[in-house]
Amino acid sequence: DYGPRDGTDLLTWIRGVLGSAGLPADGEVWLQTFPRIAGWMFNPVSFWYCHDAAGTLRAVLAEVNNTFGQHHQYLLCAQGGG
């Protein structure tokens, strides 16, 4: 339900997204989401909180899904973060 949806390791994927945007990809990454319930409910939005090695929040990636099975990603950089 998250990331590229092709079996890729999610931490490797999100670090690649950050690196492509010129952001540090060396800190903790937290995923805030709502899981499926009994396999039938879809998740409208998930947030990836991306920190640098010092623990500073550098970016938030919002993954937005709709009921048609489409999904889009929006990378929000912290001020001065790239």
XYZ file of C-alpha atoms in Angstrom:
82
model
C 0.000 0.000 0.000
C 3.018 2.337 0.218
C 5.831 3.588 -1.964
C 6.362 2.050 -5.389
C 4.116 -0.966 -4.651
C 6.495 -3.337 -6.421
C 8.111 -5.083 -3.465
C 10.981 -2.594 -3.159
C 12.263 -2.109 0.389
C 10.423 0.993 1.629
C 13.367 2.538 3.492
C 15.566 2.191 0.401
C 12.798 3.729 -1.709
C 12.173 6.754 0.540
C 15.914 7.438 0.859
C 16.089 7.418 -2.954
C 13.210 9.898 -3.175
C 14.976 12.199 -0.718
C 18.324 11.855 -2.483
C 16.745 12.688 -5.847
C 15.411 15.903 -4.300
C 18.845 16.794 -2.905
C 17.786 16.182 0.693
C 19.762 14.334 3.351
C 18.660 10.726 3.594
C 20.631 9.738 6.675
C 18.163 10.049 9.549
C 15.076 8.374 10.890
C 11.968 8.019 8.753
C 8.554 7.685 10.372
C 5.426 6.569 8.541
C 2.058 7.803 9.804
C -0.745 5.873 8.179
C -4.038 4.112 8.707
C -3.953 0.383 7.968
C -6.507 -1.506 5.937
C -9.237 -3.096 7.998
C -10.095 -6.667 6.996
C -8.555 -5.930 3.580
C -11.420 -3.733 2.380
C -10.738 -0.159 3.438
C -8.446 2.115 1.438
C -5.999 4.575 2.971
C -6.585 8.122 1.632
C -3.278 9.604 2.806
C -0.054 8.523 4.479
C 2.716 10.801 5.703
C 6.430 9.986 5.728
C 8.342 12.189 8.209
C 11.985 12.356 7.115
C 14.700 13.509 9.523
C 18.401 14.168 9.022
C 21.130 12.528 11.120
C 20.799 15.281 13.761
C 17.093 14.481 14.168
C 15.826 17.611 12.419
C 12.693 17.189 10.317
C 13.786 17.896 6.726
C 10.802 16.775 4.657
C 7.370 15.199 4.695
C 6.239 13.001 1.827
C 2.461 12.784 1.488
C 1.148 9.757 -0.401
C -2.417 10.427 -1.509
C -4.750 7.661 -2.757
C -8.250 7.751 -4.182
C -11.035 5.211 -4.594
C -10.084 4.671 -8.257
C -6.756 3.114 -7.256
C -4.719 6.149 -8.282
C -1.949 7.440 -6.050
C 0.200 10.557 -6.060
C 3.147 11.697 -3.975
C 3.896 15.213 -2.786
C 7.278 16.022 -1.234
C 7.130 18.924 1.201
C 10.558 20.259 2.177
C 11.223 21.999 5.469
C 12.253 25.638 5.098
C 15.896 25.739 4.046
C 15.789 21.999 3.357
C 16.295 22.126 -0.405
